[in-house]
Amino acid sequence: MNALIAADSGAADAEAGKRKAETCVACHGPNGNSVSGNFPILAGQTARYLYLQLRDYKEGRRKDPNMTPLAEALSREDMFDLAEYFSRQKPAPLNFKPDPKRVTAGARIAADVLCTMCHLGQMKGQNEIPRLAGQQPDYVLKQLKDFKARTRTNDGGNMTSVTQTLSDEDMLNLTHYIGSLF
């Protein structure tokens, strides 16, 4: 299946994606740079990750009252175009002031649970693994809690498994550590 995605995404049209993304601005901000912790920053994510998330919303593997109905209306071409467009945008710096003590504690937790094995150093992400550096901290915290509560399960079990070992305090510390990265 991964080879099929790679082959199909080669025809993605970022300019068409830009036009299709006009409705995304209300939540995800200009160029995919959300200023609200309720919505993820899409700018700079890999096209592969973005496409897979849209596909998961469309096919019901990931659910959100706002995104699910929007994704259900997208064609495969729309999803590739949108993913290509947002992957080419530059993430904007956050207006977040991480607590230094929480950053230190969060870095230790990230090392203990091996976050960089998937998300890579500085949490830059790769392929279908999201970039966390520069992501809205409140959004990151919500995703950690959703994986732990198993209300988000489109991760192949990796994040669900990792978050079972984390306390609320651990997740808050991780959020400050990730929020310190850009």
PDB file of C-alpha atoms in Angstrom:
ATOM      1  CA  MET A   1       0.000   0.000   0.000  1.00  0.00           C
ATOM      2  CA  ASN A   2       2.840   2.433   0.808  1.00  0.00           C
ATOM      3  CA  ALA A   3       4.177   2.093  -2.742  1.00  0.00           C
ATOM      4  CA  LEU A   4       0.720   2.944  -4.094  1.00  0.00           C
ATOM      5  CA  ILE A   5       0.551   6.073  -1.938  1.00  0.00           C
ATOM      6  CA  ALA A   6       3.999   7.156  -3.069  1.00  0.00           C
ATOM      7  CA  ALA A   7       3.135   6.564  -6.729  1.00  0.00           C
ATOM      8  CA  ASP A   8      -0.206   8.387  -6.531  1.00  0.00           C
ATOM      9  CA  SER A   9       1.138  11.333  -4.562  1.00  0.00           C
ATOM     10  CA  GLY A  10       3.608  12.061  -7.363  1.00  0.00           C
ATOM     11  CA  ALA A  11       0.717  13.654  -9.261  1.00  0.00           C
ATOM     12  CA  ALA A  12      -0.212  15.956  -6.351  1.00  0.00           C
ATOM     13  CA  ASP A  13      -0.743  19.588  -7.328  1.00  0.00           C
ATOM     14  CA  ALA A  14       0.273  22.080  -4.618  1.00  0.00           C
ATOM     15  CA  GLU A  15      -1.335  25.005  -6.498  1.00  0.00           C
ATOM     16  CA  ALA A  16      -4.636  23.148  -6.633  1.00  0.00           C
ATOM     17  CA  GLY A  17      -4.121  22.321  -2.958  1.00  0.00           C
ATOM     18  CA  LYS A  18      -3.715  26.013  -2.174  1.00  0.00           C
ATOM     19  CA  ARG A  19      -7.115  26.754  -3.720  1.00  0.00           C
ATOM     20  CA  LYS A  20      -8.716  23.805  -1.950  1.00  0.00           C
ATOM     21  CA  ALA A  21      -7.181  24.917   1.370  1.00  0.00           C
ATOM     22  CA  GLU A  22      -9.151  28.156   1.477  1.00  0.00           C
ATOM     23  CA  THR A  23     -11.749  26.530   3.724  1.00  0.00           C
ATOM     24  CA  CYS A  24      -9.010  25.214   6.049  1.00  0.00           C
ATOM     25  CA  VAL A  25      -7.832  28.712   7.051  1.00  0.00           C
ATOM     26  CA  ALA A  26     -10.673  29.264   9.524  1.00  0.00           C
ATOM     27  CA  CYS A  27      -9.262  26.566  11.846  1.00  0.00           C
ATOM     28  CA  HIS A  28      -5.699  25.891  10.691  1.00  0.00           C
ATOM     29  CA  GLY A  29      -4.747  29.514  10.023  1.00  0.00           C
ATOM     30  CA  PRO A  30      -3.039  31.126   7.049  1.00  0.00           C
ATOM     31  CA  ASN A  31      -0.704  28.667   5.306  1.00  0.00           C
ATOM     32  CA  GLY A  32      -1.626  26.008   7.858  1.00  0.00           C
ATOM     33  CA  ASN A  33      -0.210  27.932  10.831  1.00  0.00           C
ATOM     34  CA  SER A  34      -2.920  27.593  13.435  1.00  0.00           C
ATOM     35  CA  VAL A  35      -2.830  30.077  16.304  1.00  0.00           C
ATOM     36  CA  SER A  36      -5.196  27.977  18.415  1.00  0.00           C
ATOM     37  CA  GLY A  37      -4.314  24.932  20.481  1.00  0.00           C
ATOM     38  CA  ASN A  38      -7.591  23.407  19.339  1.00  0.00           C
ATOM     39  CA  PHE A  39      -6.219  22.908  15.834  1.00  0.00           C
ATOM     40  CA  PRO A  40      -2.893  21.487  14.644  1.00  0.00           C
ATOM     41  CA  ILE A  41      -0.324  23.380  12.658  1.00  0.00           C
ATOM     42  CA  LEU A  42      -0.248  21.710   9.248  1.00  0.00           C
ATOM     43  CA  ALA A  43       2.579  23.780   7.743  1.00  0.00           C
ATOM     44  CA  GLY A  44       5.733  21.748   7.334  1.00  0.00           C
ATOM     45  CA  GLN A  45       4.231  18.329   8.080  1.00  0.00           C
ATOM     46  CA  THR A  46       5.180  15.664   5.568  1.00  0.00           C
ATOM     47  CA  ALA A  47       2.749  15.236   2.684  1.00  0.00           C
ATOM     48  CA  ARG A  48       2.578  11.548   3.516  1.00  0.00           C
ATOM     49  CA  TYR A  49       1.490  12.196   7.127  1.00  0.00           C
ATOM     50  CA  LEU A  50      -1.097  14.776   6.074  1.00  0.00           C
ATOM     51  CA  TYR A  51      -2.550  12.537   3.368  1.00  0.00           C
ATOM     52  CA  LEU A  52      -2.826   9.585   5.753  1.00  0.00           C
ATOM     53  CA  GLN A  53      -4.590  11.698   8.394  1.00  0.00           C
ATOM     54  CA  LEU A  54      -7.105  12.990   5.840  1.00  0.00           C
ATOM     55  CA  ARG A  55      -7.652   9.451   4.613  1.00  0.00           C
ATOM     56  CA  ASP A  56      -8.149   8.216   8.172  1.00  0.00           C
ATOM     57  CA  TYR A  57     -10.759  10.914   8.807  1.00  0.00           C
ATOM     58  CA  LYS A  58     -12.510  10.057   5.547  1.00  0.00           C
ATOM     59  CA  GLU A  59     -12.528   6.324   6.248  1.00  0.00           C
ATOM     60  CA  GLY A  60     -13.488   6.634   9.944  1.00  0.00           C
ATOM     61  CA  ARG A  61     -10.202   5.480  11.507  1.00  0.00           C
ATOM     62  CA  ARG A  62      -9.811   8.940  13.056  1.00  0.00           C
ATOM     63  CA  LYS A  63     -12.768  10.959  14.233  1.00  0.00           C
ATOM     64  CA  ASP A  64     -13.377  14.627  14.924  1.00  0.00           C
ATOM     65  CA  PRO A  65     -16.719  16.450  14.771  1.00  0.00           C
ATOM     66  CA  ASN A  66     -15.207  19.176  12.569  1.00  0.00           C
ATOM     67  CA  MET A  67     -12.758  17.233  10.390  1.00  0.00           C
ATOM     68  CA  THR A  68     -14.693  14.037   9.706  1.00  0.00           C
ATOM     69  CA  PRO A  69     -17.491  15.632   7.640  1.00  0.00           C
ATOM     70  CA  LEU A  70     -14.993  17.793   5.751  1.00  0.00           C
ATOM     71  CA  ALA A  71     -12.732  14.849   4.925  1.00  0.00           C
ATOM     72  CA  GLU A  72     -15.673  12.686   3.866  1.00  0.00           C
ATOM     73  CA  ALA A  73     -16.288  15.129   1.006  1.00  0.00           C
ATOM     74  CA  LEU A  74     -12.683  15.005  -0.248  1.00  0.00           C
ATOM     75  CA  SER A  75     -11.550  12.928  -3.201  1.00  0.00           C
ATOM     76  CA  ARG A  76      -8.245  11.097  -3.170  1.00  0.00           C
ATOM     77  CA  GLU A  77      -6.871  13.790  -5.492  1.00  0.00           C
ATOM     78  CA  ASP A  78      -8.079  16.530  -3.119  1.00  0.00           C
ATOM     79  CA  MET A  79      -6.288  14.866  -0.215  1.00  0.00           C
ATOM     80  CA  PHE A  80      -3.023  14.545  -2.152  1.00  0.00           C
ATOM     81  CA  ASP A  81      -3.235  18.170  -3.322  1.00  0.00           C
ATOM     82  CA  LEU A  82      -3.961  19.500   0.171  1.00  0.00           C
ATOM     83  CA  ALA A  83      -1.200  17.388   1.694  1.00  0.00           C
ATOM     84  CA  GLU A  84       1.289  18.611  -0.891  1.00  0.00           C
ATOM     85  CA  TYR A  85       0.315  22.247  -0.361  1.00  0.00           C
ATOM     86  CA  PHE A  86       0.567  22.197   3.432  1.00  0.00           C
ATOM     87  CA  SER A  87       3.823  20.217   3.368  1.00  0.00           C
ATOM     88  CA  ARG A  88       5.424  23.045   1.374  1.00  0.00           C
ATOM     89  CA  GLN A  89       4.419  25.771   3.849  1.00  0.00           C
ATOM     90  CA  LYS A  90       6.834  27.033   6.493  1.00  0.00           C
ATOM     91  CA  PRO A  91       5.778  26.642  10.109  1.00  0.00           C
ATOM     92  CA  ALA A  92       5.637  29.948  11.983  1.00  0.00           C
ATOM     93  CA  PRO A  93       7.197  30.312  15.449  1.00  0.00           C
ATOM     94  CA  LEU A  94       4.851  29.780  18.375  1.00  0.00           C
ATOM     95  CA  ASN A  95       4.017  32.277  21.066  1.00  0.00           C
ATOM     96  CA  PHE A  96       4.629  29.738  23.826  1.00  0.00           C
ATOM     97  CA  LYS A  97       6.787  30.202  26.914  1.00  0.00           C
ATOM     98  CA  PRO A  98       7.832  26.754  28.134  1.00  0.00           C
ATOM     99  CA  ASP A  99       8.608  26.261  31.816  1.00  0.00           C
ATOM    100  CA  PRO A 100      12.343  25.384  32.040  1.00  0.00           C
ATOM    101  CA  LYS A 101      11.796  22.789  34.801  1.00  0.00           C
ATOM    102  CA  ARG A 102       9.100  21.088  32.753  1.00  0.00           C
ATOM    103  CA  VAL A 103      11.314  21.194  29.642  1.00  0.00           C
ATOM    104  CA  THR A 104      14.088  19.354  31.532  1.00  0.00           C
ATOM    105  CA  ALA A 105      11.640  16.798  32.924  1.00  0.00           C
ATOM    106  CA  GLY A 106       9.997  16.402  29.517  1.00  0.00           C
ATOM    107  CA  ALA A 107      13.334  15.833  27.776  1.00  0.00           C
ATOM    108  CA  ARG A 108      14.100  13.068  30.276  1.00  0.00           C
ATOM    109  CA  ILE A 109      10.713  11.422  29.655  1.00  0.00           C
ATOM    110  CA  ALA A 110      11.173  11.711  25.877  1.00  0.00           C
ATOM    111  CA  ALA A 111      14.513   9.916  26.204  1.00  0.00           C
ATOM    112  CA  ASP A 112      13.020   7.235  28.481  1.00  0.00           C
ATOM    113  CA  VAL A 113      10.136   6.391  26.135  1.00  0.00           C
ATOM    114  CA  LEU A 114      12.309   6.754  23.012  1.00  0.00           C
ATOM    115  CA  CYS A 115      10.251   9.430  21.241  1.00  0.00           C
ATOM    116  CA  THR A 116      13.079  10.100  18.788  1.00  0.00           C
ATOM    117  CA  MET A 117      13.005   6.531  17.469  1.00  0.00           C
ATOM    118  CA  CYS A 118       9.920   7.526  15.476  1.00  0.00           C
ATOM    119  CA  HIS A 119       9.760  11.333  15.578  1.00  0.00           C
ATOM    120  CA  LEU A 120      13.550  11.715  15.035  1.00  0.00           C
ATOM    121  CA  GLY A 121      15.877  14.176  16.753  1.00  0.00           C
ATOM    122  CA  GLN A 122      14.387  17.549  17.605  1.00  0.00           C
ATOM    123  CA  MET A 123      10.994  15.915  16.903  1.00  0.00           C
ATOM    124  CA  LYS A 124      11.207  16.768  13.203  1.00  0.00           C
ATOM    125  CA  GLY A 125       9.061  13.845  12.095  1.00  0.00           C
ATOM    126  CA  GLN A 126       9.427  11.602   9.071  1.00  0.00           C
ATOM    127  CA  ASN A 127       7.178   9.953   6.505  1.00  0.00           C
ATOM    128  CA  GLU A 128       3.963   9.028   8.337  1.00  0.00           C
ATOM    129  CA  ILE A 129       5.288  10.196  11.729  1.00  0.00           C
ATOM    130  CA  PRO A 130       4.293  13.804  12.506  1.00  0.00           C
ATOM    131  CA  ARG A 131       6.617  16.695  13.141  1.00  0.00           C
ATOM    132  CA  LEU A 132       6.022  17.721  16.749  1.00  0.00           C
ATOM    133  CA  ALA A 133       8.518  20.595  16.948  1.00  0.00           C
ATOM    134  CA  GLY A 134       6.629  23.824  16.503  1.00  0.00           C
ATOM    135  CA  GLN A 135       3.235  22.171  17.023  1.00  0.00           C
ATOM    136  CA  GLN A 136       0.618  23.853  19.231  1.00  0.00           C
ATOM    137  CA  PRO A 137       1.365  22.598  22.790  1.00  0.00           C
ATOM    138  CA  ASP A 138      -2.308  22.320  23.757  1.00  0.00           C
ATOM    139  CA  TYR A 139      -2.902  20.230  20.639  1.00  0.00           C
ATOM    140  CA  VAL A 140       0.025  17.931  21.489  1.00  0.00           C
ATOM    141  CA  LEU A 141      -1.278  17.470  25.034  1.00  0.00           C
ATOM    142  CA  LYS A 142      -4.760  16.637  23.756  1.00  0.00           C
ATOM    143  CA  GLN A 143      -3.362  14.049  21.339  1.00  0.00           C
ATOM    144  CA  LEU A 144      -1.330  12.395  24.118  1.00  0.00           C
ATOM    145  CA  LYS A 145      -4.446  12.208  26.287  1.00  0.00           C
ATOM    146  CA  ASP A 146      -6.547  10.905  23.384  1.00  0.00           C
ATOM    147  CA  PHE A 147      -4.035   8.136  22.687  1.00  0.00           C
ATOM    148  CA  LYS A 148      -3.968   7.195  26.364  1.00  0.00           C
ATOM    149  CA  ALA A 149      -7.772   7.181  26.542  1.00  0.00           C
ATOM    150  CA  ARG A 150      -7.871   5.235  23.250  1.00  0.00           C
ATOM    151  CA  THR A 151     -10.161   7.798  21.680  1.00  0.00           C
ATOM    152  CA  ARG A 152      -7.497   8.227  18.991  1.00  0.00           C
ATOM    153  CA  THR A 153      -6.322   4.891  17.645  1.00  0.00           C
ATOM    154  CA  ASN A 154      -5.022   5.453  14.123  1.00  0.00           C
ATOM    155  CA  ASP A 155      -1.399   4.949  15.179  1.00  0.00           C
ATOM    156  CA  GLY A 156      -0.901   1.217  14.768  1.00  0.00           C
ATOM    157  CA  GLY A 157      -0.790   0.973  18.557  1.00  0.00           C
ATOM    158  CA  ASN A 158       2.576   2.666  19.082  1.00  0.00           C
ATOM    159  CA  MET A 159       1.380   5.882  20.716  1.00  0.00           C
ATOM    160  CA  THR A 160      -1.423   4.106  22.538  1.00  0.00           C
ATOM    161  CA  SER A 161       1.172   1.791  24.092  1.00  0.00           C
ATOM    162  CA  VAL A 162       3.626   4.567  24.992  1.00  0.00           C
ATOM    163  CA  THR A 163       1.013   6.806  26.578  1.00  0.00           C
ATOM    164  CA  GLN A 164      -0.205   4.031  28.888  1.00  0.00           C
ATOM    165  CA  THR A 165       3.069   4.515  30.799  1.00  0.00           C
ATOM    166  CA  LEU A 166       2.645   8.298  31.141  1.00  0.00           C
ATOM    167  CA  SER A 167       0.959  10.232  33.936  1.00  0.00           C
ATOM    168  CA  ASP A 168      -0.859  13.510  33.355  1.00  0.00           C
ATOM    169  CA  GLU A 169       2.207  15.268  34.785  1.00  0.00           C
ATOM    170  CA  ASP A 170       4.491  13.374  32.373  1.00  0.00           C
ATOM    171  CA  MET A 171       2.344  14.438  29.418  1.00  0.00           C
ATOM    172  CA  LEU A 172       2.378  18.079  30.542  1.00  0.00           C
ATOM    173  CA  ASN A 173       6.174  17.969  30.901  1.00  0.00           C
ATOM    174  CA  LEU A 174       6.512  16.404  27.450  1.00  0.00           C
ATOM    175  CA  THR A 175       4.335  19.149  26.032  1.00  0.00           C
ATOM    176  CA  HIS A 176       6.627  21.831  27.472  1.00  0.00           C
ATOM    177  CA  TYR A 177       9.703  20.020  26.131  1.00  0.00           C
ATOM    178  CA  ILE A 178       8.181  19.694  22.656  1.00  0.00           C
ATOM    179  CA  GLY A 179       6.993  23.316  22.856  1.00  0.00           C
ATOM    180  CA  SER A 180      10.605  24.380  23.419  1.00  0.00           C
ATOM    181  CA  LEU A 181      11.662  22.876  20.068  1.00  0.00           C
ATOM    182  CA  PHE A 182      11.330  24.530  16.720  1.00  0.00           C
TER     183      PHE A 182
END
